[in-house]
């Protein structure tokens, strides 16, 4: 391969397949040939809000095959399959030492060049050294590509501090049965096997899929959701509610589903600048907590990699579409129209040698 085909942002939500020079591999770096890259809600958000400037290449849920290794890299060789996140904290600053690694200044640096939606992706030295995982033979690309998003989910699950040891009858709710909502369901079941999970979504096909994937109940928002949670929790409410929808209305709904002393975890973008609107006594008098998480750090990435490698976590049923980078717009439209759950992109037709 002599040139790199990438999906470049053109401003607004426009993108186009573009040809760029292949990145040079420096010391400590890896050059990966794309195997699969996941389309993430954050990519969609950046396109829809125009946050991605012209020339930007998005995409960060990546599995690639090592094409070249930089000087000094010992853990990888050409041909290895690798799953790697794009963000790595410094481990030394104040927020890292306090356990808020995802707030680290260094963490914000994108360690993938030009980005994941490309036939060839350069992995910078810090990610290569600290965060890249060699994918074992028995683990598919379609499973390994979830290491990054599932680590984000696991961080929220851990922060909710759901107690499955004591009484063993914990109840969690996931608002939204899209790919992130259903990934919450699977991560909750894998990480906390004793936890019962209710998935709330207005779409019947998504509720059916949630039940197939192991949800203990699935309900429409509103009265039906309250009844389902009441049923499983003996009327108490959920220990934790994970909101993957976003916004003030879903937050109020989440608080209504949470038991006294329980947690609401926000895991979705709200419309920019939107203020919340809920009864403050839900927090003060009833000791509820509202938390936010948006990413995962090394600890969660490692834990999720182990869950996927062991087979305890298998998110592959969430993959509904796979298509070459050339069809980026098609994949985006399917997600927008809620016709797809997880869309994965594969190398461009030119890279696959299938171009007419
Ligand atoms: Zn993502
Ligand atoms: Zn730091």
Tab-separated table of C-alpha atoms and ligand atoms in Angstrom:
chain	number	residue	atom	x	y	z
A	1	UNK	CA	0.000	0.000	0.000
A	2	UNK	CA	1.519	3.323	-1.104
A	3	UNK	CA	-1.174	5.772	-0.115
A	4	UNK	CA	-3.534	6.039	2.778
A	5	UNK	CA	-7.263	6.342	2.178
A	6	UNK	CA	-8.963	8.238	4.983
A	7	UNK	CA	-12.439	9.566	5.740
A	8	UNK	CA	-11.739	13.275	6.141
A	9	UNK	CA	-14.123	15.807	7.658
A	10	UNK	CA	-14.925	18.680	5.304
A	11	UNK	CA	-16.627	20.950	7.850
A	12	UNK	CA	-20.117	20.534	9.279
A	13	UNK	CA	-21.192	16.922	8.929
A	14	UNK	CA	-19.699	16.463	5.448
A	15	UNK	CA	-16.984	13.891	4.892
A	16	UNK	CA	-15.145	12.446	1.901
A	17	UNK	CA	-12.704	9.645	1.209
A	18	UNK	CA	-9.337	11.298	0.652
A	19	UNK	CA	-5.868	10.055	-0.249
A	20	UNK	CA	-2.998	10.992	2.045
A	21	UNK	CA	0.631	9.947	2.304
A	22	UNK	CA	1.331	6.924	4.500
A	23	UNK	CA	2.479	8.002	7.979
A	24	UNK	CA	6.179	7.482	8.818
A	25	UNK	CA	6.835	5.204	11.772
A	26	UNK	CA	8.972	6.792	14.485
A	27	UNK	CA	10.681	5.252	17.512
A	28	UNK	CA	8.271	3.467	19.828
A	29	UNK	CA	5.407	3.686	17.341
A	30	UNK	CA	3.291	1.134	15.491
A	31	UNK	CA	1.803	1.394	12.024
A	32	UNK	CA	-1.434	-0.581	11.824
A	33	UNK	CA	-3.354	-1.657	8.755
A	34	UNK	CA	-7.014	-1.229	9.546
A	35	UNK	CA	-9.016	-4.376	10.249
A	36	UNK	CA	-12.161	-2.821	11.751
A	37	UNK	CA	-13.046	0.528	13.298
A	38	UNK	CA	-16.273	1.201	15.197
A	39	UNK	CA	-18.540	4.159	14.583
A	40	UNK	CA	-19.163	5.779	17.966
A	41	UNK	CA	-21.807	8.180	19.274
A	42	UNK	CA	-19.043	10.701	19.901
A	43	UNK	CA	-18.078	10.628	16.211
A	44	UNK	CA	-21.717	11.320	15.349
A	45	UNK	CA	-21.903	14.112	17.936
A	46	UNK	CA	-18.759	15.767	16.546
A	47	UNK	CA	-20.127	15.613	12.999
A	48	UNK	CA	-23.585	16.868	13.954
A	49	UNK	CA	-22.270	19.771	16.029
A	50	UNK	CA	-19.558	20.697	13.533
A	51	UNK	CA	-16.945	20.155	16.269
A	52	UNK	CA	-14.628	18.323	13.872
A	53	UNK	CA	-12.684	20.844	11.816
A	54	UNK	CA	-11.972	20.381	8.098
A	55	UNK	CA	-9.222	17.803	7.566
A	56	UNK	CA	-9.906	15.973	10.831
A	57	UNK	CA	-10.065	12.191	10.658
A	58	UNK	CA	-12.369	10.814	13.359
A	59	UNK	CA	-12.635	7.212	14.583
A	60	UNK	CA	-11.038	5.724	17.677
A	61	UNK	CA	-12.442	2.220	18.270
A	62	UNK	CA	-9.755	0.370	16.431
A	63	UNK	CA	-8.445	-3.097	15.695
A	64	UNK	CA	-5.524	-3.175	13.280
A	65	UNK	CA	-2.819	-5.482	12.066
A	66	UNK	CA	0.780	-4.462	12.628
A	67	UNK	CA	2.308	-3.365	9.312
A	68	UNK	CA	5.515	-1.854	10.724
A	69	UNK	CA	7.113	-1.385	14.137
A	70	UNK	CA	9.227	1.590	15.156
A	71	UNK	CA	12.647	1.321	16.778
A	72	UNK	CA	12.638	-0.006	20.320
A	73	UNK	CA	9.188	-1.656	20.133
A	74	UNK	CA	9.523	-5.172	21.511
A	75	UNK	CA	5.995	-6.339	22.316
A	76	UNK	CA	4.661	-6.483	18.749
A	77	UNK	CA	5.663	-7.824	15.366
A	78	UNK	CA	4.214	-7.453	11.856
A	79	UNK	CA	1.053	-9.506	11.476
A	80	UNK	CA	-0.071	-9.196	15.115
A	81	UNK	CA	-3.639	-8.027	15.606
A	82	UNK	CA	-3.817	-5.125	18.029
A	83	UNK	CA	-6.625	-3.361	19.901
A	84	UNK	CA	-5.580	0.021	21.219
A	85	UNK	CA	-7.317	3.113	22.650
A	86	UNK	CA	-6.507	6.640	21.495
A	87	UNK	CA	-6.202	8.224	24.949
A	88	UNK	CA	-3.683	7.379	27.686
A	89	UNK	CA	-3.365	9.347	30.946
A	90	UNK	CA	0.007	10.511	32.295
A	91	UNK	CA	-0.437	8.723	35.623
A	92	UNK	CA	1.404	11.433	37.560
A	93	UNK	CA	-0.599	14.667	37.621
A	94	UNK	CA	-2.992	15.615	40.398
A	95	UNK	CA	-6.155	14.252	38.788
A	96	UNK	CA	-4.393	11.015	37.800
A	97	UNK	CA	-3.190	10.518	41.371
A	98	UNK	CA	-6.724	11.153	42.627
A	99	UNK	CA	-8.150	8.478	40.317
A	100	UNK	CA	-9.721	10.883	37.790
A	101	UNK	CA	-7.351	9.838	34.978
A	102	UNK	CA	-9.880	10.650	32.282
A	103	UNK	CA	-9.635	14.324	33.304
A	104	UNK	CA	-5.840	14.369	32.790
A	105	UNK	CA	-4.558	17.070	30.373
A	106	UNK	CA	-2.266	14.508	28.740
A	107	UNK	CA	-5.198	12.119	28.340
A	108	UNK	CA	-6.800	14.481	25.809
A	109	UNK	CA	-4.013	14.032	23.294
A	110	UNK	CA	-5.109	11.802	20.408
A	111	UNK	CA	-2.499	9.075	20.086
A	112	UNK	CA	-3.815	7.862	16.701
A	113	UNK	CA	-2.748	9.568	13.490
A	114	UNK	CA	-4.491	10.599	11.386
A	115	UNK	CA	-7.449	8.904	13.152
A	116	UNK	CA	-9.219	5.560	13.093
A	117	UNK	CA	-11.235	6.013	9.879
A	118	UNK	CA	-8.184	5.280	7.732
A	119	UNK	CA	-6.615	2.311	5.964
A	120	UNK	CA	-3.371	2.884	7.892
A	121	UNK	CA	-3.197	4.302	11.405
A	122	UNK	CA	-0.089	5.349	13.293
A	123	UNK	CA	-0.131	4.562	17.015
A	124	UNK	CA	2.026	6.969	19.029
A	125	UNK	CA	4.627	5.705	21.466
A	126	UNK	CA	2.703	6.238	24.714
A	127	UNK	CA	-0.292	4.220	23.496
A	128	UNK	CA	1.976	1.525	22.027
A	129	UNK	CA	3.907	1.156	25.275
A	130	UNK	CA	1.066	1.385	27.777
A	131	UNK	CA	-2.278	0.607	26.219
A	132	UNK	CA	-1.957	-1.578	23.109
A	133	UNK	CA	-3.210	-5.136	23.529
A	134	UNK	CA	-2.291	-8.031	21.265
A	135	UNK	CA	-5.565	-9.744	20.338
A	136	UNK	CA	-5.384	-13.501	21.028
A	137	UNK	CA	-6.197	-15.924	18.194
A	138	UNK	CA	-9.550	-16.995	19.599
A	139	UNK	CA	-10.893	-13.441	19.841
A	140	UNK	CA	-12.543	-11.934	16.755
A	141	UNK	CA	-11.949	-8.407	15.447
A	142	UNK	CA	-15.657	-7.761	16.021
A	143	UNK	CA	-15.277	-8.513	19.736
A	144	UNK	CA	-11.911	-6.788	20.234
A	145	UNK	CA	-13.158	-3.549	18.665
A	146	UNK	CA	-15.337	-3.054	21.757
A	147	UNK	CA	-12.373	-2.761	24.165
A	148	UNK	CA	-12.430	1.051	24.024
A	149	UNK	CA	-16.209	1.676	24.260
A	150	UNK	CA	-16.737	-1.114	26.816
A	151	UNK	CA	-13.965	0.357	28.990
A	152	UNK	CA	-15.863	3.664	29.021
A	153	UNK	CA	-18.972	1.770	30.131
A	154	UNK	CA	-17.104	-0.201	32.812
A	155	UNK	CA	-15.791	3.011	34.347
A	156	UNK	CA	-19.361	4.234	34.875
A	157	UNK	CA	-20.420	0.851	36.223
A	158	UNK	CA	-17.554	0.898	38.730
A	159	UNK	CA	-18.302	4.462	39.768
A	160	UNK	CA	-21.940	3.566	40.491
A	161	UNK	CA	-20.674	1.219	43.243
A	162	UNK	CA	-23.469	-1.321	42.822
A	163	UNK	CA	-23.316	-3.786	45.703
A	164	UNK	CA	-23.711	-7.330	44.428
A	165	UNK	CA	-21.863	-8.903	47.368
A	166	UNK	CA	-24.102	-8.082	50.305
A	167	UNK	CA	-27.721	-8.739	49.486
A	168	UNK	CA	-27.132	-10.093	45.990
A	169	UNK	CA	-30.333	-8.612	44.630
A	170	UNK	CA	-29.032	-5.475	42.940
A	171	UNK	CA	-31.090	-3.889	40.168
A	172	UNK	CA	-29.707	-1.630	37.472
A	173	UNK	CA	-31.585	0.213	34.736
A	174	UNK	CA	-30.239	1.201	31.358
A	175	UNK	CA	-32.117	4.014	29.615
A	176	UNK	CA	-31.745	3.629	25.852
A	177	UNK	CA	-31.449	0.343	23.952
A	178	UNK	CA	-29.055	1.601	21.266
A	179	UNK	CA	-25.559	0.205	20.889
A	180	UNK	CA	-24.249	1.985	24.019
A	181	UNK	CA	-27.303	1.042	26.082
A	182	UNK	CA	-27.073	-2.617	25.120
A	183	UNK	CA	-23.317	-2.521	25.711
A	184	UNK	CA	-24.121	-1.344	29.255
A	185	UNK	CA	-26.401	-4.368	29.640
A	186	UNK	CA	-23.629	-6.750	28.505
A	187	UNK	CA	-20.908	-5.109	30.616
A	188	UNK	CA	-23.156	-5.116	33.707
A	189	UNK	CA	-23.902	-8.826	33.237
A	190	UNK	CA	-20.230	-9.671	32.640
A	191	UNK	CA	-18.732	-7.561	35.424
A	192	UNK	CA	-21.513	-8.034	38.007
A	193	UNK	CA	-23.136	-11.410	37.314
A	194	UNK	CA	-25.560	-11.056	40.251
A	195	UNK	CA	-27.025	-7.792	39.001
A	196	UNK	CA	-30.466	-7.772	37.377
A	197	UNK	CA	-30.865	-5.317	34.530
A	198	UNK	CA	-33.886	-3.514	33.078
A	199	UNK	CA	-33.518	-1.893	29.658
A	200	UNK	CA	-35.837	1.035	28.884
A	201	UNK	CA	-36.464	2.005	25.261
A	202	UNK	CA	-39.520	3.154	23.285
A	203	UNK	CA	-38.618	0.893	20.330
A	204	UNK	CA	-40.083	-2.649	20.548
A	205	UNK	CA	-37.343	-4.294	18.444
A	206	UNK	CA	-34.689	-2.919	20.776
A	207	UNK	CA	-36.543	-4.167	23.844
A	208	UNK	CA	-36.788	-7.627	22.240
A	209	UNK	CA	-33.073	-7.645	21.524
A	210	UNK	CA	-32.313	-6.547	25.100
A	211	UNK	CA	-34.267	-9.549	26.408
A	212	UNK	CA	-32.431	-11.857	23.988
A	213	UNK	CA	-29.119	-10.458	25.230
A	214	UNK	CA	-29.957	-11.271	28.841
A	215	UNK	CA	-31.937	-8.330	30.236
A	216	UNK	CA	-34.193	-9.397	33.113
A	217	UNK	CA	-36.882	-7.022	31.884
A	218	UNK	CA	-37.405	-4.464	29.136
A	219	UNK	CA	-39.962	-1.684	29.202
A	220	UNK	CA	-41.143	1.457	27.479
A	221	UNK	CA	-40.230	4.718	29.237
A	222	UNK	CA	-42.714	6.031	31.816
A	223	UNK	CA	-45.222	3.956	33.784
A	224	UNK	CA	-44.093	0.649	32.259
A	225	UNK	CA	-40.478	1.283	33.270
A	226	UNK	CA	-41.501	2.259	36.814
A	227	UNK	CA	-43.589	-0.897	37.099
A	228	UNK	CA	-40.807	-3.162	35.802
A	229	UNK	CA	-38.249	-1.698	38.192
A	230	UNK	CA	-40.717	-1.778	41.092
A	231	UNK	CA	-41.342	-5.434	40.358
A	232	UNK	CA	-37.692	-6.468	40.445
A	233	UNK	CA	-36.730	-4.277	43.398
A	234	UNK	CA	-39.657	-4.965	45.723
A	235	UNK	CA	-40.841	-1.410	45.180
A	236	UNK	CA	-37.554	0.195	46.249
A	237	UNK	CA	-36.284	1.405	42.879
A	238	UNK	CA	-33.028	0.717	41.082
A	239	UNK	CA	-29.613	0.778	42.758
A	240	UNK	CA	-28.257	2.518	39.685
A	241	UNK	CA	-29.662	3.968	36.484
A	242	UNK	CA	-27.417	4.472	33.453
A	243	UNK	CA	-28.719	7.104	31.072
A	244	UNK	CA	-27.449	6.641	27.533
A	245	UNK	CA	-30.070	8.992	26.060
A	246	UNK	CA	-28.976	12.363	27.468
A	247	UNK	CA	-30.783	15.568	28.382
A	248	UNK	CA	-32.901	16.986	31.188
A	249	UNK	CA	-36.010	14.848	30.571
A	250	UNK	CA	-34.160	11.525	30.650
A	251	UNK	CA	-32.338	12.672	33.815
A	252	UNK	CA	-35.680	13.294	35.571
A	253	UNK	CA	-36.875	9.875	34.391
A	254	UNK	CA	-33.670	8.287	35.672
A	255	UNK	CA	-34.040	9.879	39.112
A	256	UNK	CA	-37.622	8.598	39.303
A	257	UNK	CA	-36.392	5.039	38.680
A	258	UNK	CA	-33.576	5.211	41.274
A	259	UNK	CA	-34.026	4.005	44.833
A	260	UNK	CA	-33.233	6.273	47.778
A	261	UNK	CA	-29.457	6.319	48.167
A	262	UNK	CA	-28.999	5.088	44.576
A	263	UNK	CA	-26.946	6.495	41.703
A	264	UNK	CA	-27.709	7.973	38.309
A	265	UNK	CA	-24.840	7.725	35.849
A	266	UNK	CA	-24.957	10.094	32.876
A	267	UNK	CA	-23.425	8.521	29.791
A	268	UNK	CA	-24.598	10.686	26.906
A	269	UNK	CA	-24.188	14.144	25.477
A	270	UNK	CA	-26.937	16.566	26.364
A	271	UNK	CA	-27.842	19.390	23.973
A	272	UNK	CA	-25.166	22.047	24.409
A	273	UNK	CA	-25.828	24.350	27.354
A	274	UNK	CA	-28.968	22.524	28.474
A	275	UNK	CA	-29.686	22.950	32.193
A	276	UNK	CA	-31.050	20.146	34.361
A	277	UNK	CA	-34.424	20.373	36.021
A	278	UNK	CA	-35.169	18.085	38.937
A	279	UNK	CA	-36.248	18.226	42.558
A	280	UNK	CA	-33.114	18.999	44.586
A	281	UNK	CA	-34.537	17.059	47.521
A	282	UNK	CA	-34.145	13.893	45.444
A	283	UNK	CA	-30.468	14.395	46.242
A	284	UNK	CA	-30.439	15.983	49.667
A	285	UNK	CA	-33.238	14.189	51.465
A	286	UNK	CA	-33.018	10.905	49.617
A	287	UNK	CA	-29.245	10.711	49.244
A	288	UNK	CA	-29.265	9.999	45.531
A	289	UNK	CA	-26.139	10.732	43.520
A	290	UNK	CA	-25.719	11.939	39.949
A	291	UNK	CA	-22.419	10.991	38.316
A	292	UNK	CA	-20.977	11.482	34.877
A	293	UNK	CA	-18.458	9.388	32.983
A	294	UNK	CA	-17.382	9.674	29.388
A	295	UNK	CA	-14.263	7.612	28.907
A	296	UNK	CA	-12.187	4.774	30.278
A	297	UNK	CA	-8.631	4.691	31.578
A	298	UNK	CA	-5.940	1.999	31.588
A	299	UNK	CA	-7.478	0.065	34.482
A	300	UNK	CA	-10.862	-0.283	32.776
A	301	UNK	CA	-9.274	-0.997	29.394
A	302	UNK	CA	-7.259	-3.835	30.920
A	303	UNK	CA	-10.250	-5.241	32.808
A	304	UNK	CA	-12.478	-5.116	29.721
A	305	UNK	CA	-9.801	-6.698	27.553
A	306	UNK	CA	-9.675	-9.600	30.031
A	307	UNK	CA	-13.489	-9.934	30.062
A	308	UNK	CA	-13.559	-10.057	26.251
A	309	UNK	CA	-10.558	-12.403	25.958
A	310	UNK	CA	-12.098	-14.813	28.487
A	311	UNK	CA	-15.432	-14.811	26.657
A	312	UNK	CA	-17.317	-13.420	29.671
A	313	UNK	CA	-18.125	-10.346	27.595
A	314	UNK	CA	-19.158	-10.891	23.974
A	315	UNK	CA	-20.508	-7.714	22.388
A	316	UNK	CA	-20.486	-9.100	18.819
A	317	UNK	CA	-24.316	-9.409	18.634
A	318	UNK	CA	-24.394	-5.585	18.669
A	319	UNK	CA	-22.651	-5.410	15.289
A	320	UNK	CA	-25.422	-5.001	12.718
A	321	UNK	CA	-23.424	-3.590	9.795
A	322	UNK	CA	-19.929	-3.867	8.340
A	323	UNK	CA	-18.898	-1.862	5.293
A	324	UNK	CA	-15.755	-0.372	3.716
A	325	UNK	CA	-14.664	3.177	4.578
A	326	UNK	CA	-15.963	4.238	1.134
A	327	UNK	CA	-19.511	3.765	2.485
A	328	UNK	CA	-19.013	5.970	5.552
A	329	UNK	CA	-22.037	8.137	4.709
A	330	UNK	CA	-24.272	5.063	4.395
A	331	UNK	CA	-23.218	3.867	7.847
A	332	UNK	CA	-23.784	7.280	9.333
A	333	UNK	CA	-27.282	7.496	7.832
A	334	UNK	CA	-28.196	4.050	9.201
A	335	UNK	CA	-27.178	5.139	12.718
A	336	UNK	CA	-29.047	8.448	12.405
A	337	UNK	CA	-32.202	6.658	11.303
A	338	UNK	CA	-31.816	4.187	14.201
A	339	UNK	CA	-31.693	1.342	11.673
A	340	UNK	CA	-28.290	0.177	12.865
A	341	UNK	CA	-26.837	-0.623	16.267
A	342	UNK	CA	-23.076	-0.899	15.908
A	343	UNK	CA	-21.589	-0.068	12.523
A	344	UNK	CA	-18.029	-1.214	11.818
A	345	UNK	CA	-15.942	0.043	8.930
A	346	UNK	CA	-13.401	-2.115	7.125
A	347	UNK	CA	-10.545	-0.974	4.831
A	348	UNK	CA	-11.393	0.991	1.706
A	349	UNK	CA	-12.171	-0.877	-1.498
A	350	UNK	CA	-8.850	0.373	-2.887
A	351	UNK	CA	-6.945	-1.162	0.048
A	352	UNK	CA	-8.917	-4.384	-0.232
A	353	UNK	CA	-8.224	-4.510	-3.978
A	354	UNK	CA	-11.922	-4.799	-4.702
A	355	UNK	CA	-12.325	-1.509	-6.533
A	356	UNK	CA	-13.830	-1.932	-9.973
B	1	LIG	ZN1	-16.145	6.034	21.388
B	2	LIG	ZN1	-2.391	12.901	34.395
